[in-house]
């Protein structure tokens, strides 16, 4: 079980992740400075604009602290956060952290007009499907060794783990279904 | 699979929080905005301060200009249509812009009705000066609210007034008992169910951003501390002496809006801000915020 979660609060939907952790009764802080990682055992990188968050990671000297943190702790990235966790190639204004061995295509479904919600199958909970919200979402284009699929949409992987870190192409922090956060929080330090 | 639902529209607004949306008039400016760390750009032919000085009718931008900007940047591209001009909005939807701003900065096309925004798959943002106006727009389907401020003025006073009104009215609403909410809905001229929802959740049901007169890092920090979840900067960047530095400084000041040390760094050494206008210098019939109801 997680002791204290940090939510990276440089840009994006960090407050809704915080709200979910609050409801689940999990101690958490919004992380704005690298030193604030010290007392956390999980870092959530939220959705937002991946280029904007990537810029703030570099400008605020977060890159090495996050990479060090990820050696012994867990990171959970959603949408833009997942793009940053990936080992995708660098692009203009975007430097992924290569914390997990997979690649993504950004905005793979198209523009906002192509954003959608759909029913996902969770591998760890088959009681009911999960309403996944895909906002200008990325698609996983390549999965490395040791990556396990935790959720699928139309048989395509949308939530993955390498045992330590977690990533979703959609937004589990939106809405009132807490199962994904609950599952991940339970897996930390297991 | 569901597309264009209110949930999907608000979803994009949620992703733009804690960021800066910049007005740009060409692909080069859009690139400067993205490089500075903007979360989105607003594509328009003339920025508000030029619209103000040029006079005449301000309309939707040329689709070619919008397409050029879409080709240049990967962040969301927004565009403005006139209040009530649903045909312009249909064209912007066909262009697949990511957000439509039904904006008082352009000349209104309908002096009575705003667009019924639930008819569209693309999310809309609308301006508001107070809670009643915000809830009327949300009732019509707006997925994001921004203060109107006074666009193109470079003067923050109106945006502050509007943000304080919205936040104060939410605070007061949340103290009322159930039997007072209908009378309040009547006074606000707003849908009862939305009034009831705001009283319960103590915030707008959609993200609440600030726009209209933001010109400096300190301005951005001020509206964020008053309760804005993101800021729009119109004329403030590309009417300043050094847009590249100012764009980055305003982005950094939104990320660290409560950290005065970081704000001091962001505010340092910027060349001149846009000149700006005192509100009393603007003739009453040229006040953009009076457009819409």
PDB file of C-alpha atoms in Angstrom, chain A residues 31-181:
ATOM      1  CA  UNK A  31       4.605  18.362  -6.034  1.00  0.00           C
ATOM      2  CA  UNK A  32       5.973  21.617  -7.453  1.00  0.00           C
ATOM      3  CA  UNK A  33       9.629  21.361  -6.423  1.00  0.00           C
ATOM      4  CA  UNK A  34      12.030  18.401  -6.784  1.00  0.00           C
ATOM      5  CA  UNK A  35      12.705  18.324  -3.015  1.00  0.00           C
ATOM      6  CA  UNK A  36       9.037  17.489  -2.441  1.00  0.00           C
ATOM      7  CA  UNK A  37       9.597  14.040  -3.987  1.00  0.00           C
ATOM      8  CA  UNK A  38      11.616  12.998  -0.929  1.00  0.00           C
ATOM      9  CA  UNK A  39       8.781  11.841   1.262  1.00  0.00           C
ATOM     10  CA  UNK A  40       6.706  10.199  -1.485  1.00  0.00           C
ATOM     11  CA  UNK A  41       6.681   6.591  -2.646  1.00  0.00           C
ATOM     12  CA  UNK A  42       4.540   7.233  -5.717  1.00  0.00           C
ATOM     13  CA  UNK A  43       4.501  10.101  -8.203  1.00  0.00           C
ATOM     14  CA  UNK A  44       1.489  10.701 -10.435  1.00  0.00           C
ATOM     15  CA  UNK A  45       2.157  12.611 -13.658  1.00  0.00           C
ATOM     16  CA  UNK A  46      -1.274  13.868 -14.712  1.00  0.00           C
ATOM     17  CA  UNK A  47      -2.864  14.538 -18.052  1.00  0.00           C
ATOM     18  CA  UNK A  48      -2.520  17.979 -19.565  1.00  0.00           C
ATOM     19  CA  UNK A  49      -0.524  19.182 -22.548  1.00  0.00           C
ATOM     20  CA  UNK A  50       2.535  16.958 -22.845  1.00  0.00           C
ATOM     21  CA  UNK A  51       4.684  19.705 -24.400  1.00  0.00           C
ATOM     22  CA  UNK A  52       3.779  22.176 -21.637  1.00  0.00           C
ATOM     23  CA  UNK A  53       4.466  19.640 -18.848  1.00  0.00           C
ATOM     24  CA  UNK A  54       7.714  18.507 -20.533  1.00  0.00           C
ATOM     25  CA  UNK A  55       8.926  22.129 -20.697  1.00  0.00           C
ATOM     26  CA  UNK A  56       8.178  22.674 -17.014  1.00  0.00           C
ATOM     27  CA  UNK A  57       9.977  19.436 -16.067  1.00  0.00           C
ATOM     28  CA  UNK A  58      13.106  20.751 -17.791  1.00  0.00           C
ATOM     29  CA  UNK A  59      12.796  24.352 -16.584  1.00  0.00           C
ATOM     30  CA  UNK A  60      12.273  23.302 -12.980  1.00  0.00           C
ATOM     31  CA  UNK A  61      15.136  20.766 -13.015  1.00  0.00           C
ATOM     32  CA  UNK A  62      12.819  17.836 -12.378  1.00  0.00           C
ATOM     33  CA  UNK A  63      14.285  15.427 -14.925  1.00  0.00           C
ATOM     34  CA  UNK A  64      17.044  13.810 -12.880  1.00  0.00           C
ATOM     35  CA  UNK A  65      15.130  13.880  -9.591  1.00  0.00           C
ATOM     36  CA  UNK A  66      12.219  12.031 -11.254  1.00  0.00           C
ATOM     37  CA  UNK A  67      14.570   9.511 -12.909  1.00  0.00           C
ATOM     38  CA  UNK A  68      16.290   8.873  -9.543  1.00  0.00           C
ATOM     39  CA  UNK A  69      12.941   8.645  -7.788  1.00  0.00           C
ATOM     40  CA  UNK A  70      11.712   6.107 -10.355  1.00  0.00           C
ATOM     41  CA  UNK A  71      14.635   3.732  -9.626  1.00  0.00           C
ATOM     42  CA  UNK A  72      13.188   2.790  -6.257  1.00  0.00           C
ATOM     43  CA  UNK A  73       9.660   4.190  -6.315  1.00  0.00           C
ATOM     44  CA  UNK A  74       6.616   4.041  -8.573  1.00  0.00           C
ATOM     45  CA  UNK A  75       5.414   6.516 -11.176  1.00  0.00           C
ATOM     46  CA  UNK A  76       1.876   6.533 -12.579  1.00  0.00           C
ATOM     47  CA  UNK A  77       1.281   8.550 -15.754  1.00  0.00           C
ATOM     48  CA  UNK A  78      -2.075   9.332 -17.355  1.00  0.00           C
ATOM     49  CA  UNK A  79      -2.388  10.506 -20.974  1.00  0.00           C
ATOM     50  CA  UNK A  80       0.242  13.294 -21.221  1.00  0.00           C
ATOM     51  CA  UNK A  81       1.847  11.697 -18.149  1.00  0.00           C
ATOM     52  CA  UNK A  82       2.007   8.403 -20.028  1.00  0.00           C
ATOM     53  CA  UNK A  83       3.703  10.091 -22.996  1.00  0.00           C
ATOM     54  CA  UNK A  84       6.337  11.406 -20.571  1.00  0.00           C
ATOM     55  CA  UNK A  85       6.881   7.941 -19.041  1.00  0.00           C
ATOM     56  CA  UNK A  86       7.398   6.376 -22.467  1.00  0.00           C
ATOM     57  CA  UNK A  87      10.547   5.674 -24.440  1.00  0.00           C
ATOM     58  CA  UNK A  88       9.216   7.469 -27.505  1.00  0.00           C
ATOM     59  CA  UNK A  89      11.655   9.544 -29.525  1.00  0.00           C
ATOM     60  CA  UNK A  90      12.303  13.140 -28.556  1.00  0.00           C
ATOM     61  CA  UNK A  91      10.285  15.660 -30.512  1.00  0.00           C
ATOM     62  CA  UNK A  92      10.256  19.439 -30.718  1.00  0.00           C
ATOM     63  CA  UNK A  93       9.223  20.653 -27.285  1.00  0.00           C
ATOM     64  CA  UNK A  94       8.890  17.144 -25.861  1.00  0.00           C
ATOM     65  CA  UNK A  95      11.493  15.025 -24.079  1.00  0.00           C
ATOM     66  CA  UNK A  96      10.050  11.746 -22.765  1.00  0.00           C
ATOM     67  CA  UNK A  97      11.674  10.383 -19.590  1.00  0.00           C
ATOM     68  CA  UNK A  98      12.079   6.775 -20.857  1.00  0.00           C
ATOM     69  CA  UNK A  99      11.035   5.321 -17.506  1.00  0.00           C
ATOM     70  CA  UNK A 100       9.058   2.474 -19.090  1.00  0.00           C
ATOM     71  CA  UNK A 101       9.829   0.407 -22.190  1.00  0.00           C
ATOM     72  CA  UNK A 102       7.019   1.287 -24.611  1.00  0.00           C
ATOM     73  CA  UNK A 103       6.335   3.830 -27.333  1.00  0.00           C
ATOM     74  CA  UNK A 104       3.299   5.921 -28.142  1.00  0.00           C
ATOM     75  CA  UNK A 105       1.892   7.964 -30.995  1.00  0.00           C
ATOM     76  CA  UNK A 106       0.654  11.319 -29.736  1.00  0.00           C
ATOM     77  CA  UNK A 107      -2.846  12.552 -30.626  1.00  0.00           C
ATOM     78  CA  UNK A 108      -3.210   9.242 -32.450  1.00  0.00           C
ATOM     79  CA  UNK A 109      -6.999   9.411 -32.723  1.00  0.00           C
ATOM     80  CA  UNK A 110      -6.953  12.966 -34.129  1.00  0.00           C
ATOM     81  CA  UNK A 111      -8.126  16.305 -32.814  1.00  0.00           C
ATOM     82  CA  UNK A 112     -10.683  17.038 -30.100  1.00  0.00           C
ATOM     83  CA  UNK A 113     -13.553  16.195 -32.459  1.00  0.00           C
ATOM     84  CA  UNK A 114     -12.247  12.587 -32.344  1.00  0.00           C
ATOM     85  CA  UNK A 115     -12.006  12.435 -28.537  1.00  0.00           C
ATOM     86  CA  UNK A 116     -14.386   9.885 -27.021  1.00  0.00           C
ATOM     87  CA  UNK A 117     -15.485   7.823 -24.053  1.00  0.00           C
ATOM     88  CA  UNK A 118     -15.803   4.044 -24.180  1.00  0.00           C
ATOM     89  CA  UNK A 119     -16.146   0.922 -22.029  1.00  0.00           C
ATOM     90  CA  UNK A 120     -12.845  -0.651 -21.011  1.00  0.00           C
ATOM     91  CA  UNK A 121     -12.140  -4.157 -19.765  1.00  0.00           C
ATOM     92  CA  UNK A 122     -10.017  -4.160 -16.612  1.00  0.00           C
ATOM     93  CA  UNK A 123      -7.825  -7.262 -16.214  1.00  0.00           C
ATOM     94  CA  UNK A 124      -7.882  -6.947 -12.418  1.00  0.00           C
ATOM     95  CA  UNK A 125     -11.602  -6.361 -11.953  1.00  0.00           C
ATOM     96  CA  UNK A 126     -14.215  -8.018 -14.150  1.00  0.00           C
ATOM     97  CA  UNK A 127     -17.249  -6.935 -12.089  1.00  0.00           C
ATOM     98  CA  UNK A 128     -18.095  -4.136 -14.517  1.00  0.00           C
ATOM     99  CA  UNK A 129     -16.530  -2.263 -17.428  1.00  0.00           C
ATOM    100  CA  UNK A 130     -14.785   1.074 -16.815  1.00  0.00           C
ATOM    101  CA  UNK A 131     -15.890   4.268 -18.567  1.00  0.00           C
ATOM    102  CA  UNK A 132     -12.614   5.511 -20.076  1.00  0.00           C
ATOM    103  CA  UNK A 133     -12.297   9.091 -21.283  1.00  0.00           C
ATOM    104  CA  UNK A 134      -9.876   9.537 -24.205  1.00  0.00           C
ATOM    105  CA  UNK A 135      -9.056  13.224 -24.780  1.00  0.00           C
ATOM    106  CA  UNK A 136      -6.775  13.815 -27.775  1.00  0.00           C
ATOM    107  CA  UNK A 137      -5.337  10.574 -26.514  1.00  0.00           C
ATOM    108  CA  UNK A 138      -2.099   8.778 -27.401  1.00  0.00           C
ATOM    109  CA  UNK A 139      -2.032   5.196 -28.700  1.00  0.00           C
ATOM    110  CA  UNK A 140       0.531   2.617 -27.652  1.00  0.00           C
ATOM    111  CA  UNK A 141       2.573   1.794 -30.750  1.00  0.00           C
ATOM    112  CA  UNK A 142       5.134  -0.618 -29.287  1.00  0.00           C
ATOM    113  CA  UNK A 143       5.318  -2.621 -26.070  1.00  0.00           C
ATOM    114  CA  UNK A 144       8.728  -3.636 -24.692  1.00  0.00           C
ATOM    115  CA  UNK A 145       9.654  -6.751 -22.722  1.00  0.00           C
ATOM    116  CA  UNK A 146       8.104  -7.257 -19.325  1.00  0.00           C
ATOM    117  CA  UNK A 147       5.155  -4.944 -19.916  1.00  0.00           C
ATOM    118  CA  UNK A 148       1.846  -6.328 -18.715  1.00  0.00           C
ATOM    119  CA  UNK A 149      -1.496  -5.129 -20.044  1.00  0.00           C
ATOM    120  CA  UNK A 150      -3.959  -4.127 -17.314  1.00  0.00           C
ATOM    121  CA  UNK A 151      -6.820  -2.767 -19.423  1.00  0.00           C
ATOM    122  CA  UNK A 152      -7.944  -2.886 -23.027  1.00  0.00           C
ATOM    123  CA  UNK A 153     -10.339  -0.983 -25.259  1.00  0.00           C
ATOM    124  CA  UNK A 154     -11.531  -2.895 -28.333  1.00  0.00           C
ATOM    125  CA  UNK A 155      -8.696  -5.366 -27.603  1.00  0.00           C
ATOM    126  CA  UNK A 156      -6.059  -2.589 -27.771  1.00  0.00           C
ATOM    127  CA  UNK A 157      -3.902  -1.962 -24.653  1.00  0.00           C
ATOM    128  CA  UNK A 158      -4.817   1.257 -22.818  1.00  0.00           C
ATOM    129  CA  UNK A 159      -3.375   0.595 -19.344  1.00  0.00           C
ATOM    130  CA  UNK A 160      -0.006  -1.056 -18.742  1.00  0.00           C
ATOM    131  CA  UNK A 161       2.538  -1.802 -16.010  1.00  0.00           C
ATOM    132  CA  UNK A 162       6.083  -3.120 -15.776  1.00  0.00           C
ATOM    133  CA  UNK A 163       5.454  -4.191 -12.196  1.00  0.00           C
ATOM    134  CA  UNK A 164       6.722  -0.932 -10.672  1.00  0.00           C
ATOM    135  CA  UNK A 165       5.267   1.806 -12.887  1.00  0.00           C
ATOM    136  CA  UNK A 166       1.798   2.301 -14.344  1.00  0.00           C
ATOM    137  CA  UNK A 167       0.420   4.195 -17.339  1.00  0.00           C
ATOM    138  CA  UNK A 168      -2.962   4.835 -18.960  1.00  0.00           C
ATOM    139  CA  UNK A 169      -3.791   6.440 -22.297  1.00  0.00           C
ATOM    140  CA  UNK A 170      -7.112   7.639 -20.806  1.00  0.00           C
ATOM    141  CA  UNK A 171      -8.206   9.679 -17.759  1.00  0.00           C
ATOM    142  CA  UNK A 172      -9.142   7.539 -14.732  1.00  0.00           C
ATOM    143  CA  UNK A 173      -9.097  10.694 -12.561  1.00  0.00           C
ATOM    144  CA  UNK A 174     -12.264  12.040 -14.216  1.00  0.00           C
ATOM    145  CA  UNK A 175     -15.568  10.787 -12.826  1.00  0.00           C
ATOM    146  CA  UNK A 176     -16.461   8.814  -9.730  1.00  0.00           C
ATOM    147  CA  UNK A 177     -15.057   5.363 -10.478  1.00  0.00           C
ATOM    148  CA  UNK A 178     -12.098   4.949  -8.120  1.00  0.00           C
ATOM    149  CA  UNK A 179     -11.131   1.376  -9.048  1.00  0.00           C
ATOM    150  CA  UNK A 180      -7.992   2.184 -11.038  1.00  0.00           C
ATOM    151  CA  UNK A 181      -6.502   4.500  -8.419  1.00  0.00           C
TER     152      UNK A 181
END
